[in-house]
Tab-separated table of C-alpha atoms in Angstrom:
chain	number	residue	atom	x	y	z
A	1087	MET	CA	0.024	-0.086	0.172
A	1088	PRO	CA	1.556	3.452	-0.781
A	1089	ALA	CA	2.680	5.656	2.104
A	1090	ASP	CA	0.839	8.603	0.829
A	1091	LYS	CA	-2.761	7.376	1.490
A	1092	VAL	CA	-3.173	9.619	4.396
A	1093	ALA	CA	-2.478	13.114	4.669
A	1094	LYS	CA	0.857	14.931	5.002
A	1095	ILE	CA	1.225	16.591	8.601
A	1096	THR	CA	1.336	20.517	7.950
A	1097	LEU	CA	-0.111	23.482	9.399
A	1098	ALA	CA	-3.196	23.037	6.922
A	1099	PHE	CA	-3.798	19.663	8.275
A	1100	TRP	CA	-4.197	20.922	11.570
A	1101	ILE	CA	-6.572	23.636	10.488
A	1102	MET	CA	-8.351	21.539	8.490
A	1103	LYS	CA	-8.400	19.101	11.451
A	1104	ILE	CA	-10.059	21.763	13.743
A	1105	CYS	CA	-12.759	22.274	10.899
A	1106	ALA	CA	-13.480	18.933	10.381
A	1107	THR	CA	-13.627	17.678	14.069
A	1108	THR	CA	-15.920	21.125	14.728
A	1109	LEU	CA	-18.354	19.877	11.941
A	1110	GLY	CA	-18.618	16.380	13.334
A	1111	GLU	CA	-19.519	17.973	16.833
A	1112	THR	CA	-22.349	20.310	15.016
A	1113	ALA	CA	-23.394	17.602	12.794
A	1114	GLY	CA	-23.499	14.897	15.472
A	1115	ASP	CA	-25.820	17.318	17.487
A	1116	LEU	CA	-27.967	18.102	14.210
A	1117	LEU	CA	-29.235	14.257	14.072
A	1118	SER	CA	-29.005	13.493	17.702
A	1119	MET	CA	-30.923	16.700	19.106
A	1120	THR	CA	-32.131	19.176	16.442
A	1121	LEU	CA	-33.785	16.487	14.488
A	1122	ASN	CA	-34.563	14.404	17.711
A	1123	ILE	CA	-33.048	11.230	16.359
A	1124	GLY	CA	-31.572	10.159	19.602
A	1125	TYR	CA	-28.048	9.263	20.584
A	1126	ALA	CA	-28.250	5.476	19.896
A	1127	LEU	CA	-29.925	5.553	16.498
A	1128	SER	CA	-27.689	8.570	15.639
A	1129	SER	CA	-24.697	6.412	16.762
A	1130	VAL	CA	-25.664	3.577	14.336
A	1131	LEU	CA	-26.269	6.016	11.429
A	1132	LEU	CA	-22.970	7.802	11.711
A	1133	LEU	CA	-21.193	4.702	12.426
A	1134	GLY	CA	-22.586	3.102	9.278
A	1135	PHE	CA	-21.370	6.390	7.533
A	1136	PHE	CA	-17.906	6.033	8.896
A	1137	PHE	CA	-17.789	2.295	7.850
A	1138	ALA	CA	-18.799	3.334	4.215
A	1139	THR	CA	-16.255	5.850	4.181
A	1140	LEU	CA	-13.475	3.946	5.572
A	1141	THR	CA	-14.386	1.212	3.337
A	1142	ALA	CA	-14.010	3.443	0.409
A	1143	GLN	CA	-10.610	4.577	1.833
A	1144	LEU	CA	-9.193	1.190	2.433
A	1145	ALA	CA	-10.085	0.261	-1.189
A	1146	ALA	CA	-8.195	3.231	-2.453
A	1147	ARG	CA	-5.231	2.926	-4.178
A	1148	ARG	CA	-3.707	6.295	-3.758
A	1149	PHE	CA	-4.527	9.681	-1.438
A	1150	HIS	CA	-7.940	11.341	-2.385
A	1151	PRO	CA	-8.163	14.360	-0.433
A	1152	LEU	CA	-11.971	14.629	-0.409
A	1153	LEU	CA	-12.229	10.469	0.556
A	1154	TYR	CA	-9.859	11.001	3.498
A	1155	TRP	CA	-11.242	14.160	5.084
A	1156	ALA	CA	-14.606	12.483	4.311
A	1157	VAL	CA	-13.417	9.713	7.023
A	1158	ILE	CA	-12.083	12.100	9.265
A	1159	VAL	CA	-15.569	14.188	9.431
A	1160	SER	CA	-17.427	10.485	9.857
A	1161	THR	CA	-15.141	9.855	12.916
A	1162	SER	CA	-16.031	13.192	14.263
A	1163	THR	CA	-19.819	12.601	13.978
A	1164	ALA	CA	-19.839	9.104	15.198
A	1165	GLY	CA	-17.449	9.983	17.966
A	1166	THR	CA	-20.136	12.957	18.867
A	1167	THR	CA	-23.039	10.770	19.375
A	1168	MET	CA	-20.683	7.574	20.889
A	1169	SER	CA	-19.762	9.742	23.411
A	1170	ASP	CA	-23.169	11.320	24.221
A	1171	PHE	CA	-24.679	7.891	24.234
A	1172	MET	CA	-22.209	6.745	26.916
A	1173	ASP	CA	-22.414	10.001	29.130
A	1174	ARG	CA	-26.153	10.572	29.069
A	1175	THR	CA	-27.996	7.636	27.920
A	1176	LEU	CA	-25.789	5.282	29.894
A	1177	GLY	CA	-25.414	7.696	32.656
A	1178	LEU	CA	-21.425	7.497	32.697
A	1179	GLY	CA	-20.926	11.093	32.991
A	1180	TYR	CA	-18.250	12.940	31.283
A	1181	MET	CA	-15.207	11.947	33.478
A	1182	ARG	CA	-16.089	8.172	33.577
A	1183	GLY	CA	-16.916	8.344	29.960
A	1184	ALA	CA	-13.418	10.185	29.131
A	1185	ALA	CA	-11.713	7.391	31.463
A	1186	ILE	CA	-12.925	4.736	29.562
A	1187	LEU	CA	-11.910	6.151	26.223
A	1188	VAL	CA	-8.293	7.036	27.558
A	1189	ALA	CA	-7.882	3.475	28.279
A	1190	GLY	CA	-9.205	2.278	24.929
A	1191	LEU	CA	-6.939	4.674	23.075
A	1192	ALA	CA	-4.079	3.480	25.307
A	1193	VAL	CA	-4.963	-0.487	24.243
A	1194	VAL	CA	-5.207	0.465	20.392
A	1195	LEU	CA	-1.806	2.291	20.390
A	1196	VAL	CA	-0.113	-0.012	22.680
A	1197	VAL	CA	-1.458	-3.128	20.235
A	1198	TRP	CA	-0.620	-1.089	17.003
A	1199	ARG	CA	2.770	-0.820	18.302
A	1200	LEU	CA	3.248	-4.458	19.630
A	1201	VAL	CA	1.958	-5.760	15.900
A	1202	GLU	CA	3.464	-3.063	13.592
A	1203	GLY	CA	6.746	-2.184	15.586
A	1204	SER	CA	5.942	1.329	14.869
A	1205	LEU	CA	3.392	4.109	15.398
A	1206	SER	CA	4.559	6.317	12.563
A	1207	VAL	CA	1.543	8.221	11.017
A	1208	ASP	CA	3.527	9.182	7.928
A	1209	ALA	CA	4.669	5.970	6.688
A	1210	ILE	CA	1.710	3.862	6.731
A	1211	ARG	CA	2.663	0.718	4.586
A	1212	THR	CA	0.152	-1.998	5.319
A	1213	ARG	CA	-3.608	-2.492	5.567
A	1214	ARG	CA	-3.411	-3.564	8.948
A	1215	ALA	CA	-1.443	-0.316	10.177
A	1216	GLU	CA	-4.228	1.862	8.310
A	1217	LEU	CA	-6.883	-0.006	10.190
A	1218	PHE	CA	-4.991	0.877	13.452
A	1219	TYR	CA	-4.658	4.566	12.140
A	1220	TRP	CA	-8.189	4.895	11.880
A	1221	LEU	CA	-9.357	2.920	14.800
A	1222	ALA	CA	-7.130	5.368	16.898
A	1223	ILE	CA	-8.511	8.325	15.140
A	1224	LEU	CA	-12.121	7.065	15.732
A	1225	VAL	CA	-11.369	6.649	19.506
A	1226	SER	CA	-9.512	9.572	20.072
A	1227	ASN	CA	-12.328	11.821	18.411
A	1228	THR	CA	-14.680	10.007	20.906
A	1229	LEU	CA	-12.337	10.892	23.735
A	1230	GLY	CA	-12.320	14.632	22.601
A	1231	THR	CA	-15.927	14.823	22.563
A	1232	ALA	CA	-16.246	13.829	26.101
A	1233	LEU	CA	-13.260	16.146	27.219
A	1234	GLY	CA	-14.735	18.790	25.407
A	1235	ASP	CA	-18.252	18.616	26.846
A	1236	PHE	CA	-16.617	18.409	30.341
A	1237	LEU	CA	-14.503	21.495	29.995
A	1238	ALA	CA	-17.777	23.245	28.705
A	1239	ASP	CA	-20.587	22.014	30.759
A	1240	ASP	CA	-18.790	20.716	34.054
A	1241	SER	CA	-15.694	22.411	34.779
A	1242	GLY	CA	-17.118	25.979	35.116
A	1243	LEU	CA	-14.915	27.452	32.292
A	1244	GLY	CA	-17.717	27.544	29.785
A	1245	PHE	CA	-17.345	27.317	26.001
A	1246	LEU	CA	-14.703	30.165	25.716
A	1247	GLY	CA	-12.785	29.158	28.781
A	1248	GLY	CA	-12.579	25.812	27.753
A	1249	ALA	CA	-11.207	26.575	24.109
A	1250	ALA	CA	-8.725	28.774	25.649
A	1251	LEU	CA	-7.612	25.980	27.735
A	1252	VAL	CA	-7.258	23.758	24.975
A	1253	GLY	CA	-6.098	25.998	22.739
A	1254	GLY	CA	-3.012	26.768	25.172
A	1255	ALA	CA	-2.084	23.066	25.385
A	1256	ILE	CA	-2.094	22.691	21.954
A	1257	ALA	CA	0.112	25.621	21.868
A	1258	LEU	CA	2.487	24.042	24.106
A	1259	THR	CA	2.479	20.704	22.311
A	1260	ALA	CA	3.485	22.461	19.064
A	1261	ALA	CA	6.303	24.398	21.129
A	1262	ALA	CA	7.452	21.003	22.113
A	1263	ALA	CA	7.793	19.782	18.581
A	1264	TYR	CA	10.382	22.670	17.815
A	1265	LEU	CA	11.826	22.980	20.827
A	1266	THR	CA	12.193	19.625	22.549
A	1267	ARG	CA	13.331	16.253	21.417
A	1268	ILE	CA	10.099	14.555	22.438
A	1269	ASP	CA	8.980	12.016	20.152
A	1270	ARG	CA	6.901	13.488	17.263
A	1271	VAL	CA	4.709	10.698	17.302
A	1272	LEU	CA	3.607	10.968	20.763
A	1273	LEU	CA	3.148	14.792	19.972
A	1274	PHE	CA	1.174	13.919	17.190
A	1275	TRP	CA	-1.445	11.751	19.209
A	1276	ILE	CA	-1.243	14.480	21.950
A	1277	ALA	CA	-2.266	17.174	19.516
A	1278	PHE	CA	-4.599	14.988	17.742
A	1279	VAL	CA	-6.676	14.283	21.076
A	1280	LEU	CA	-6.402	17.840	21.800
A	1281	THR	CA	-7.654	19.418	18.874
A	1282	ARG	CA	-11.096	17.450	19.252
A	1283	PRO	CA	-12.269	18.907	22.427
A	1284	PHE	CA	-10.753	22.287	21.023
A	1285	GLY	CA	-13.368	21.686	18.091
A	1286	ALA	CA	-15.808	20.379	20.618
A	1287	THR	CA	-16.146	23.454	22.200
A	1288	PHE	CA	-15.902	25.719	19.241
A	1289	GLY	CA	-18.793	23.590	18.066
A	1290	ASP	CA	-20.855	24.510	21.166
A	1291	LEU	CA	-19.699	28.186	21.079
A	1292	LEU	CA	-21.223	28.331	17.653
A	1293	THR	CA	-24.347	26.481	18.272
A	1294	LYS	CA	-25.575	27.210	21.584
A	1295	PRO	CA	-27.747	30.260	22.212
A	1296	ALA	CA	-26.615	33.670	23.627
A	1297	ASP	CA	-28.101	33.066	26.786
A	1298	HIS	CA	-26.172	29.793	27.419
A	1299	GLY	CA	-22.740	31.446	25.952
A	1300	GLY	CA	-22.618	30.753	22.396
A	1301	LEU	CA	-23.317	32.417	19.373
A	1302	GLY	CA	-26.482	30.965	18.398
A	1303	PHE	CA	-26.098	29.748	14.868
A	1304	GLY	CA	-27.581	26.717	15.688
A	1305	THR	CA	-26.759	22.998	14.439
A	1306	ILE	CA	-27.373	23.625	10.687
A	1307	GLY	CA	-26.244	26.687	10.415
A	1308	SER	CA	-22.841	26.341	11.952
A	1309	SER	CA	-22.692	22.871	10.255
A	1310	LEU	CA	-23.184	24.534	6.558
A	1311	ILE	CA	-20.716	27.212	7.626
A	1312	LEU	CA	-18.127	24.658	8.860
A	1313	ALA	CA	-18.652	22.575	5.504
A	1314	ALA	CA	-18.316	25.647	3.351
A	1315	ILE	CA	-14.774	26.662	5.319
A	1316	LEU	CA	-13.505	23.028	4.892
A	1317	LEU	CA	-14.266	22.571	1.188
A	1318	VAL	CA	-12.694	25.929	0.493
A	1319	CYS	CA	-9.270	24.540	2.702
A	1320	LEU	CA	-9.290	21.567	0.650
A	1321	ALA	CA	-9.541	23.405	-2.442
A	1322	LEU	CA	-6.645	26.084	-1.529
A	1323	THR	CA	-4.566	23.333	0.301
A	1324	TYR	CA	-4.647	20.232	-2.655
A	1325	ARG	CA	-5.090	22.489	-5.492
A	1326	PRO	CA	-1.603	21.098	-6.889
A	1327	LEU	CA	-2.882	17.946	-7.027
A	1328	ARG	CA	-4.410	19.103	-10.132
A	1329	THR	CA	-1.427	20.982	-11.620
A	1330	GLY	CA	0.805	18.044	-10.995
A	1331	GLU	CA	2.611	19.929	-8.375
A	1332	THR	CA	3.993	18.235	-5.266
A	1333	ARG	CA	1.190	17.483	-2.785
A	1334	ALA	CA	1.009	20.032	0.332
């Protein structure tokens, strides 16, 4: 399997990742709450969407930006409803749900490392490694939703405070990548987990009404805005693919 079936880790990657995970938050809430489908059925539907996009991604022989980011969005939407199902329907609460997901992510990464001998995210050369890659992304995005909801609802920080706290942690992680010798793969997964609660709190900021500390765009309006931003970023970032230049 070619090593370039996943996106290169650049600044544009992280911008689009935040947009995609925020879109996952708002789209997941659109199904489960705005359309009143419920957390359980929404999780089933969005997991179906995830498996459909993942199947297409695994079958592809080269990197397709729209397909790759469709899988990222699908892990975010499914992660949103699965986290809500664990926290609210099952009554686990944000902290217990997050603890379970932290353990789950640790298990995925440990097994991945033992089986493949590496956790590299830019040299994925086997179908098995790609499956581990996407499973880790699904669990981390689900974990990020629980952490984001905890910061926004239970920590007392509110939407802006939660986003500011996670944003600061992301900045420290980025600084560590440039100023320290900490393993870059470890820093990648730390950043990947942190950008999900940042997206979750930012999504809540966009969708919630003003009297709840949000901007009041609602789930439909916010999802449309975020989808448009993501598509523009994709067009600008991957334009070289159409002109024969090097992929960003």
